[in-house]
CSV table of C-alpha atoms in Angstrom, one decimal:
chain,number,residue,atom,x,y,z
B,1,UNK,CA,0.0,0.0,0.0
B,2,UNK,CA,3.1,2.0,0.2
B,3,UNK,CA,1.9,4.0,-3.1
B,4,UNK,CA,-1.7,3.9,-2.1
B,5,UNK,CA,-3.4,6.7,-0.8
B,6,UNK,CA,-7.1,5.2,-0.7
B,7,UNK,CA,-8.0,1.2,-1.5
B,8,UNK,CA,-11.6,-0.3,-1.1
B,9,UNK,CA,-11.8,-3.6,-0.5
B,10,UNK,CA,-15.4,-5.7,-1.4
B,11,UNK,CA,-17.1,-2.2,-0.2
B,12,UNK,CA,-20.5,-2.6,0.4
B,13,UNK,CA,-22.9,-0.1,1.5
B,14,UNK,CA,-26.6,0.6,2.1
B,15,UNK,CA,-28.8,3.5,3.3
B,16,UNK,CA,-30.6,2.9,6.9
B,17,UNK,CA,-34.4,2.3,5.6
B,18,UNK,CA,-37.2,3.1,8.3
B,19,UNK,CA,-39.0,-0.5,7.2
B,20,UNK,CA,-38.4,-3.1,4.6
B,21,UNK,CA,-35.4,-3.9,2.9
B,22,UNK,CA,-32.4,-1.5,2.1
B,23,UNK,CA,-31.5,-0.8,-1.2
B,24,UNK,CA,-28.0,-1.5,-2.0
B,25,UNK,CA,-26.2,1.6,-3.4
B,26,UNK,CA,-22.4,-0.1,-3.1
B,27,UNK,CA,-22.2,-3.6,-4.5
B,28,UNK,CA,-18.8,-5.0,-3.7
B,29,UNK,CA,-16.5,-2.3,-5.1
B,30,UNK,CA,-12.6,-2.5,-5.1
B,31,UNK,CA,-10.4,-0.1,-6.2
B,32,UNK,CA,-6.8,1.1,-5.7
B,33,UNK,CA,-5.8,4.9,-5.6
B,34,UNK,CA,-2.3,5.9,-6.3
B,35,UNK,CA,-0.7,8.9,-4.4
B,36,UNK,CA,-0.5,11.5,-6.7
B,37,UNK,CA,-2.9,10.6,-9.7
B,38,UNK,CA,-6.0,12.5,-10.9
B,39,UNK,CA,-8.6,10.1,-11.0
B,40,UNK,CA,-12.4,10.6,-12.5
B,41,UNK,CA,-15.4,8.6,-11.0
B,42,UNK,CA,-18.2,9.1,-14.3
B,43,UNK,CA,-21.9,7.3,-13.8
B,44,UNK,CA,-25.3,8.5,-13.8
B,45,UNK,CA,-27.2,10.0,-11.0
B,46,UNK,CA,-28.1,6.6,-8.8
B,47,UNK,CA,-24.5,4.9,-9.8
B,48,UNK,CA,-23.2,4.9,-6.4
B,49,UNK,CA,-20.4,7.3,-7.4
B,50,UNK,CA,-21.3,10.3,-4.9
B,51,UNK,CA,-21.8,7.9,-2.0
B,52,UNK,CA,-18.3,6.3,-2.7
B,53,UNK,CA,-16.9,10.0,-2.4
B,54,UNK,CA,-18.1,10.3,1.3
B,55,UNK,CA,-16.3,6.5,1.9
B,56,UNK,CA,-13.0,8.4,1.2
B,57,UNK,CA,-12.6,10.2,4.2
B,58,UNK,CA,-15.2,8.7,6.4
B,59,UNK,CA,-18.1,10.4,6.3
B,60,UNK,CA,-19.9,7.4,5.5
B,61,UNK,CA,-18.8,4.2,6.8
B,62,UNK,CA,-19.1,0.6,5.4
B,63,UNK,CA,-22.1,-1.5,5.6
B,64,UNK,CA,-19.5,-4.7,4.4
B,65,UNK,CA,-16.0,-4.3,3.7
B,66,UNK,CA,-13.5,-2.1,4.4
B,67,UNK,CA,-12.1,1.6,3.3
B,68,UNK,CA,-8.2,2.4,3.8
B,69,UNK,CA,-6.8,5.8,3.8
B,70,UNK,CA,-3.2,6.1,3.8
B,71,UNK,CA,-3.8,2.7,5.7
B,72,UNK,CA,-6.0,3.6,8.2
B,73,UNK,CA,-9.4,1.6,8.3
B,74,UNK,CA,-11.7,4.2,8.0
B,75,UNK,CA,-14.0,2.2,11.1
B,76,UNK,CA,-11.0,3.3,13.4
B,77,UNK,CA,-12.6,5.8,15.7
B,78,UNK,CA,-9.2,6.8,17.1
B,79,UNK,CA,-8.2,8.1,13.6
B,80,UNK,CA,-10.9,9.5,12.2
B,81,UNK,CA,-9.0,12.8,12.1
B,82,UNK,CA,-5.7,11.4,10.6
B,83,UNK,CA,-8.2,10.2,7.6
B,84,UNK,CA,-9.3,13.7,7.0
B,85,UNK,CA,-6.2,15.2,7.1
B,86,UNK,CA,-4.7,13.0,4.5
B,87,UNK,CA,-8.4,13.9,2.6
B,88,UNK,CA,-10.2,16.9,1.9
B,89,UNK,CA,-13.9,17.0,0.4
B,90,UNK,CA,-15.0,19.8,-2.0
B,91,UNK,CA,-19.2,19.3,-2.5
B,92,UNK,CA,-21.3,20.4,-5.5
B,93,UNK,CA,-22.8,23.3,-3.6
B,94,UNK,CA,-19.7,25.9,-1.7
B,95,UNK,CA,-22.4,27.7,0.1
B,96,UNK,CA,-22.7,24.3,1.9
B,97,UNK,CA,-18.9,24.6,2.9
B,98,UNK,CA,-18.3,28.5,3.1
B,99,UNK,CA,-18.7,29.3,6.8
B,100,UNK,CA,-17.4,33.1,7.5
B,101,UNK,CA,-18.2,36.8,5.9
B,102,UNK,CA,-15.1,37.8,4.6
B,103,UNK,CA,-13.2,35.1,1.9
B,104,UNK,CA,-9.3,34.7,4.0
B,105,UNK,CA,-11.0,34.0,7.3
B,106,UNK,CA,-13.4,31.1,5.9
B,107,UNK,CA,-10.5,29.5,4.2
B,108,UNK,CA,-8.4,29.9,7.7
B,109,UNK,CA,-11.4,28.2,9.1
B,110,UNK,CA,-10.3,24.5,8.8
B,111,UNK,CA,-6.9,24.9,9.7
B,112,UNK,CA,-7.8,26.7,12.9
B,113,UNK,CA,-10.0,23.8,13.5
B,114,UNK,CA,-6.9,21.5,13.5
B,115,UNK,CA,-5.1,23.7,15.9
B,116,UNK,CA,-2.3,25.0,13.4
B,117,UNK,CA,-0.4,28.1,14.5
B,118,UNK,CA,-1.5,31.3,13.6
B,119,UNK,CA,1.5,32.5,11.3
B,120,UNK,CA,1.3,28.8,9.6
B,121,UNK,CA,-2.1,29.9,8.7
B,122,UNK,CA,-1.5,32.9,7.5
B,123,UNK,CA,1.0,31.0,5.5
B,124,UNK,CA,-1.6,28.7,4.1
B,125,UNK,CA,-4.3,31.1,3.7
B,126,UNK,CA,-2.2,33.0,1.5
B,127,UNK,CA,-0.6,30.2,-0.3
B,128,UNK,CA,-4.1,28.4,-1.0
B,129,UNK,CA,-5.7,31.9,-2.4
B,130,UNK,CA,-3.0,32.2,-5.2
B,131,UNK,CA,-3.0,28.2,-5.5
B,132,UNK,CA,-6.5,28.9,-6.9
B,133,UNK,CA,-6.1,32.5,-8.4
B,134,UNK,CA,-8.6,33.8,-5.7
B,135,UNK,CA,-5.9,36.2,-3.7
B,136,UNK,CA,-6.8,39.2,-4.9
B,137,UNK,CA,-10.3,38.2,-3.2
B,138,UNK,CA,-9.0,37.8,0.2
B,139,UNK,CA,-10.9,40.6,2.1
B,140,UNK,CA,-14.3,40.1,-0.2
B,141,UNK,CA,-17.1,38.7,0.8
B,142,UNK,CA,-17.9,35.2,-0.4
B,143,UNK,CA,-21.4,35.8,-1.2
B,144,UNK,CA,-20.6,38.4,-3.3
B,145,UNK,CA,-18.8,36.5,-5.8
B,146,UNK,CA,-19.6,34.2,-8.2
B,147,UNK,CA,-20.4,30.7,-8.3
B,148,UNK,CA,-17.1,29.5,-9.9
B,149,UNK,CA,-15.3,31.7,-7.8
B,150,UNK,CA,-17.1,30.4,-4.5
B,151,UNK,CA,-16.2,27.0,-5.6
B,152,UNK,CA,-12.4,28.0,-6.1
B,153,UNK,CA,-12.7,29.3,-2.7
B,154,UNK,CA,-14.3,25.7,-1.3
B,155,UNK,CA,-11.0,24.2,-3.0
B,156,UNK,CA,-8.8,27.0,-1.4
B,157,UNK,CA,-10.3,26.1,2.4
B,158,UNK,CA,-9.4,22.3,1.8
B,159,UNK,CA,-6.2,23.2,0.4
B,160,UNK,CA,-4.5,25.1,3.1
B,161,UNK,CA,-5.7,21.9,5.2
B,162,UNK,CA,-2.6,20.1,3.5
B,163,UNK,CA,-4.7,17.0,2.5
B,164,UNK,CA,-2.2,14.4,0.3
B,165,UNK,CA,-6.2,13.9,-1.7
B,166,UNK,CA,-8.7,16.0,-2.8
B,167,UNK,CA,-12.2,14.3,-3.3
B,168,UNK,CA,-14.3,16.4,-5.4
B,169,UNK,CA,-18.1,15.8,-5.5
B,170,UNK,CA,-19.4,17.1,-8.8
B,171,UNK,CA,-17.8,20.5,-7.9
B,172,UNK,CA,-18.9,22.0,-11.2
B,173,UNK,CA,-22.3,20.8,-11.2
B,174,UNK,CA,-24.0,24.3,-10.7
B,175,UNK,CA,-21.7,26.1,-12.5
B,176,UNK,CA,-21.9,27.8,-16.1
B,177,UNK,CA,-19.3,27.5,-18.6
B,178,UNK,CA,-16.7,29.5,-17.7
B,179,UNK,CA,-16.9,28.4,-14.0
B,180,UNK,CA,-16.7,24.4,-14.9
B,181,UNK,CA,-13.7,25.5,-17.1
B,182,UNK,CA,-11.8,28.1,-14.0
B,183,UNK,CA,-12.9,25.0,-11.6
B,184,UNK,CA,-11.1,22.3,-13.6
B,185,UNK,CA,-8.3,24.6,-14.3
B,186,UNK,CA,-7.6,24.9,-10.8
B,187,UNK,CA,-8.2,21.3,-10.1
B,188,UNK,CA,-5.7,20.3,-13.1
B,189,UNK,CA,-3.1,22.5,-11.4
B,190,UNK,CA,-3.5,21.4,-7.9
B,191,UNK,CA,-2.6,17.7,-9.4
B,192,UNK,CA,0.2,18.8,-11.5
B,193,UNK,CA,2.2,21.1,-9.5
B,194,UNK,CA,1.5,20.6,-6.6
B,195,UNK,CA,1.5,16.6,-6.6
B,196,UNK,CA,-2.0,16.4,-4.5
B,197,UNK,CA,-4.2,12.9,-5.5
B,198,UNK,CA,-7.6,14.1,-6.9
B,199,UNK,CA,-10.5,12.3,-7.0
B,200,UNK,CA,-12.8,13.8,-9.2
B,201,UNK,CA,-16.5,12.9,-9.0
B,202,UNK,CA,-18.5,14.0,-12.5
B,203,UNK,CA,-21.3,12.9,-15.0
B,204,UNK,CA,-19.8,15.4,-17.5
B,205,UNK,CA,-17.9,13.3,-20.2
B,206,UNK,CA,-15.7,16.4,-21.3
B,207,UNK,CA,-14.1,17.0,-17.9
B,208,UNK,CA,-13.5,12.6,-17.2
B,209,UNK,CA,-11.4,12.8,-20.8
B,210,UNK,CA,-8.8,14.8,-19.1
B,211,UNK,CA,-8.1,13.1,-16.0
B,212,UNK,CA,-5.0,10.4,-16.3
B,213,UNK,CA,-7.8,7.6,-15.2
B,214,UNK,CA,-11.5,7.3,-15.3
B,215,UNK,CA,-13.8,4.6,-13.5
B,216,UNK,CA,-17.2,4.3,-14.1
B,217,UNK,CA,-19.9,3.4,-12.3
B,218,UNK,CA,-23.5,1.9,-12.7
B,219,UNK,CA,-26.0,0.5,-9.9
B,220,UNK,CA,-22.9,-0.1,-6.8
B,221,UNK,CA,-20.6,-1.5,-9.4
B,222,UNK,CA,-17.2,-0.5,-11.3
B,223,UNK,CA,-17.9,-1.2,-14.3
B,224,UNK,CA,-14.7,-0.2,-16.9
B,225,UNK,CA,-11.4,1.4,-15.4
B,226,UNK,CA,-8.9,2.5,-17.3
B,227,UNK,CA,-7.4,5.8,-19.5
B,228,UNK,CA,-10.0,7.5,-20.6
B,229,UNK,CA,-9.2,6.8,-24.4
B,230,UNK,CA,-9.7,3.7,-23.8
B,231,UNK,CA,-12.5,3.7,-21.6
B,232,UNK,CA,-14.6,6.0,-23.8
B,233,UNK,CA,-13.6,4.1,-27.1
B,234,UNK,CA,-16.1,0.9,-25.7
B,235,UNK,CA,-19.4,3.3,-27.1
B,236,UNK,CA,-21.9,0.7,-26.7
B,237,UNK,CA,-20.8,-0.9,-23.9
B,238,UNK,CA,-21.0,3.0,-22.4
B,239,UNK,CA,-24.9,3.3,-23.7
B,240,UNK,CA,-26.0,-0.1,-22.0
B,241,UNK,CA,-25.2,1.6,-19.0
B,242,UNK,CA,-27.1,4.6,-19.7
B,243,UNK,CA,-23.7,7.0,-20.5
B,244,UNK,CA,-22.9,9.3,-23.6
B,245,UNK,CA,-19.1,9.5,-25.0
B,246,UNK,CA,-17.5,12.6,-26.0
B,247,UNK,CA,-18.7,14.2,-29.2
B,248,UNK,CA,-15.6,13.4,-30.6
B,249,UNK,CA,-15.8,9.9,-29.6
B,250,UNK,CA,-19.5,9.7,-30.9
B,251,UNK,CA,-18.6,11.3,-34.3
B,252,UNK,CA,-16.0,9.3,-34.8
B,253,UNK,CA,-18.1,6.2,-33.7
B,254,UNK,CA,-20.9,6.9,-36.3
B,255,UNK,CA,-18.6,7.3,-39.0
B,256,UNK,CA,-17.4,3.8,-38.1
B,257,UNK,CA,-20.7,2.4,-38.3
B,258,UNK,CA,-20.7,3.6,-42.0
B,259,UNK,CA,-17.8,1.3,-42.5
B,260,UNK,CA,-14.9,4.4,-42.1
B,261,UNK,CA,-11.9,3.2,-40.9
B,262,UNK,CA,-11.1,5.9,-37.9
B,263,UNK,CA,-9.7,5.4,-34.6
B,264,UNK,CA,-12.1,6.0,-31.4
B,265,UNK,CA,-9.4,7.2,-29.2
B,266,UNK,CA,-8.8,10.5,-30.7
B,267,UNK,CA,-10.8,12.8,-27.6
B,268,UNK,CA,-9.7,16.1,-28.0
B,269,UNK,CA,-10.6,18.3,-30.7
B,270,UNK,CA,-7.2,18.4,-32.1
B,271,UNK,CA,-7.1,14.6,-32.5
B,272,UNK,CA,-10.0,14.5,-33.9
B,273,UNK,CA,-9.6,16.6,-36.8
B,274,UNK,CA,-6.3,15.2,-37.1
B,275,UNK,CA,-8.0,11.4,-37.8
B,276,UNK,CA,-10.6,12.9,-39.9
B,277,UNK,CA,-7.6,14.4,-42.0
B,278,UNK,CA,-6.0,12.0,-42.7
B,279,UNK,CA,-9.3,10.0,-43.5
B,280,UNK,CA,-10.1,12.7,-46.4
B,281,UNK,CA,-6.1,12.9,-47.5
């Protein structure tokens, strides 16, 4: 596990039900997180995919098998707070997660919490502001800005906790345009240079093509893991499970089923045009 930062084991989980039987929302799910990778968890709403996010730093606990973090069992009462130093959560909404009236003081919020000194967190606060391009915001009020910028702010607070992961829950899902793109930039960044593991939870195909490795999920199950170009080249086996591809994927894909010869791992827009090129030439 030396490399490991989270590993599931058979996980298994179901919501409390006040009568009758529980429906199962994990269905024996293992999987193997690498320190340092960026990782993208794609399924449709009722995959299981937002509930395995709160498994990764125990804010749900197993029903059957077990959860490590850094490898600590999440059911280890006496370390629940290791666990969520090592991970940080960023939710869909950041008013959920946005606590004070001025932006530097909620992002000092956390580490407070943990009892760090107060010119380490000044150090942090700073740090995790221009980590995300939100310094220049330090003395605004969060509910002044935008919702992109909120969320940036979310993934500053978690940041200057020092977490070794990042678990994102559809960060972007109430977020136009621009925001998704700022959000991902930011998340993209926070993997590259600065080596922290991210987790990103999404149903949006364009922002799982350009993490280094996508799972998908459908009813408590992994169902493909891999790169994405060669997740997102299995198009039908993607639709059985109620899932779209990329629209370069599904172009390419239909000109396939008219007998072209194209490749179906060319995701971006460059690659695309570059197959379709040399198609025509």
């Amino acid at each position: 596990m030396s490399n490991t930062i989270i590993k599931t084991e058979d996980l298994r989980f179901s919501y409390p039900a006040a009568e009758g039987v529980s429906p199962v929302v994990l269905d024996g799910v293992d999987l193997a997180i690498k320190e340092g990778s960026f990782v993208a968890v794609l399924g449709h709403n009722g995959s299981g995919k937002s509930t395995l996010a709160k498994h990764m730093n125990a804010i749900l606990l197993p029903s059957g098998g077990k959860v490590y973090v850094d490898g600590i069992d999440t059911t280890d009462e006496d370390r629940l707070l290791d666990v969520r130093r090592a991970v940080g959560m960023v939710f869909q909404n950041p008013d959920n997660q946005i606590v004070a009236n001025v932006v530097e003081e909620d992002v000092a919020f956390a580490p407070e919490n943990l009892g760090v000194p107060p010119e380490e967190i000044r150090k942090r606060v700073d740090e995790a502001l221009k980590a995300v391009n939100m310094y220049e915001f330090r003395e605004h009020a969060p509910h002044l800005l935008s919702g992109g910028q909120k969320q940036r702010i979310a993934i500053a607070g978690v940041i200057a906790m020092e977490p070794r992961c990042v678990v994102l829950d559809e960060p972007t899902a109430m977020l136009d345009p621009t925001g998704r793109a700022d959000v991902l930039r930011t998340i993209k960044a926070l993997n590259q240079e600065r080596g922290v593991t991210v987790v990103l939870i999404t149903h949006h195909m364009d922002e799982a093509a350009q993490a280094d490795r996508l799972v998908v999920m459908s009813k408590g199950r992994v169902v493909a893991d891999g790169v994405p170009k060669e997740v997102f080249s299995h198009v039908e086996e993607l639709k059985a499970v109620g899932l779209t591809v990329p629209q370069t994927t599904q172009l390419l894909w239909e000109l396939r089923q008219e007998g072209i010869s194209v490749p179906l791992d060319a995701l971006s827009d460059e690659e695309c045009a570059a197959a379709l090129w040399s198609v025509l030439s």
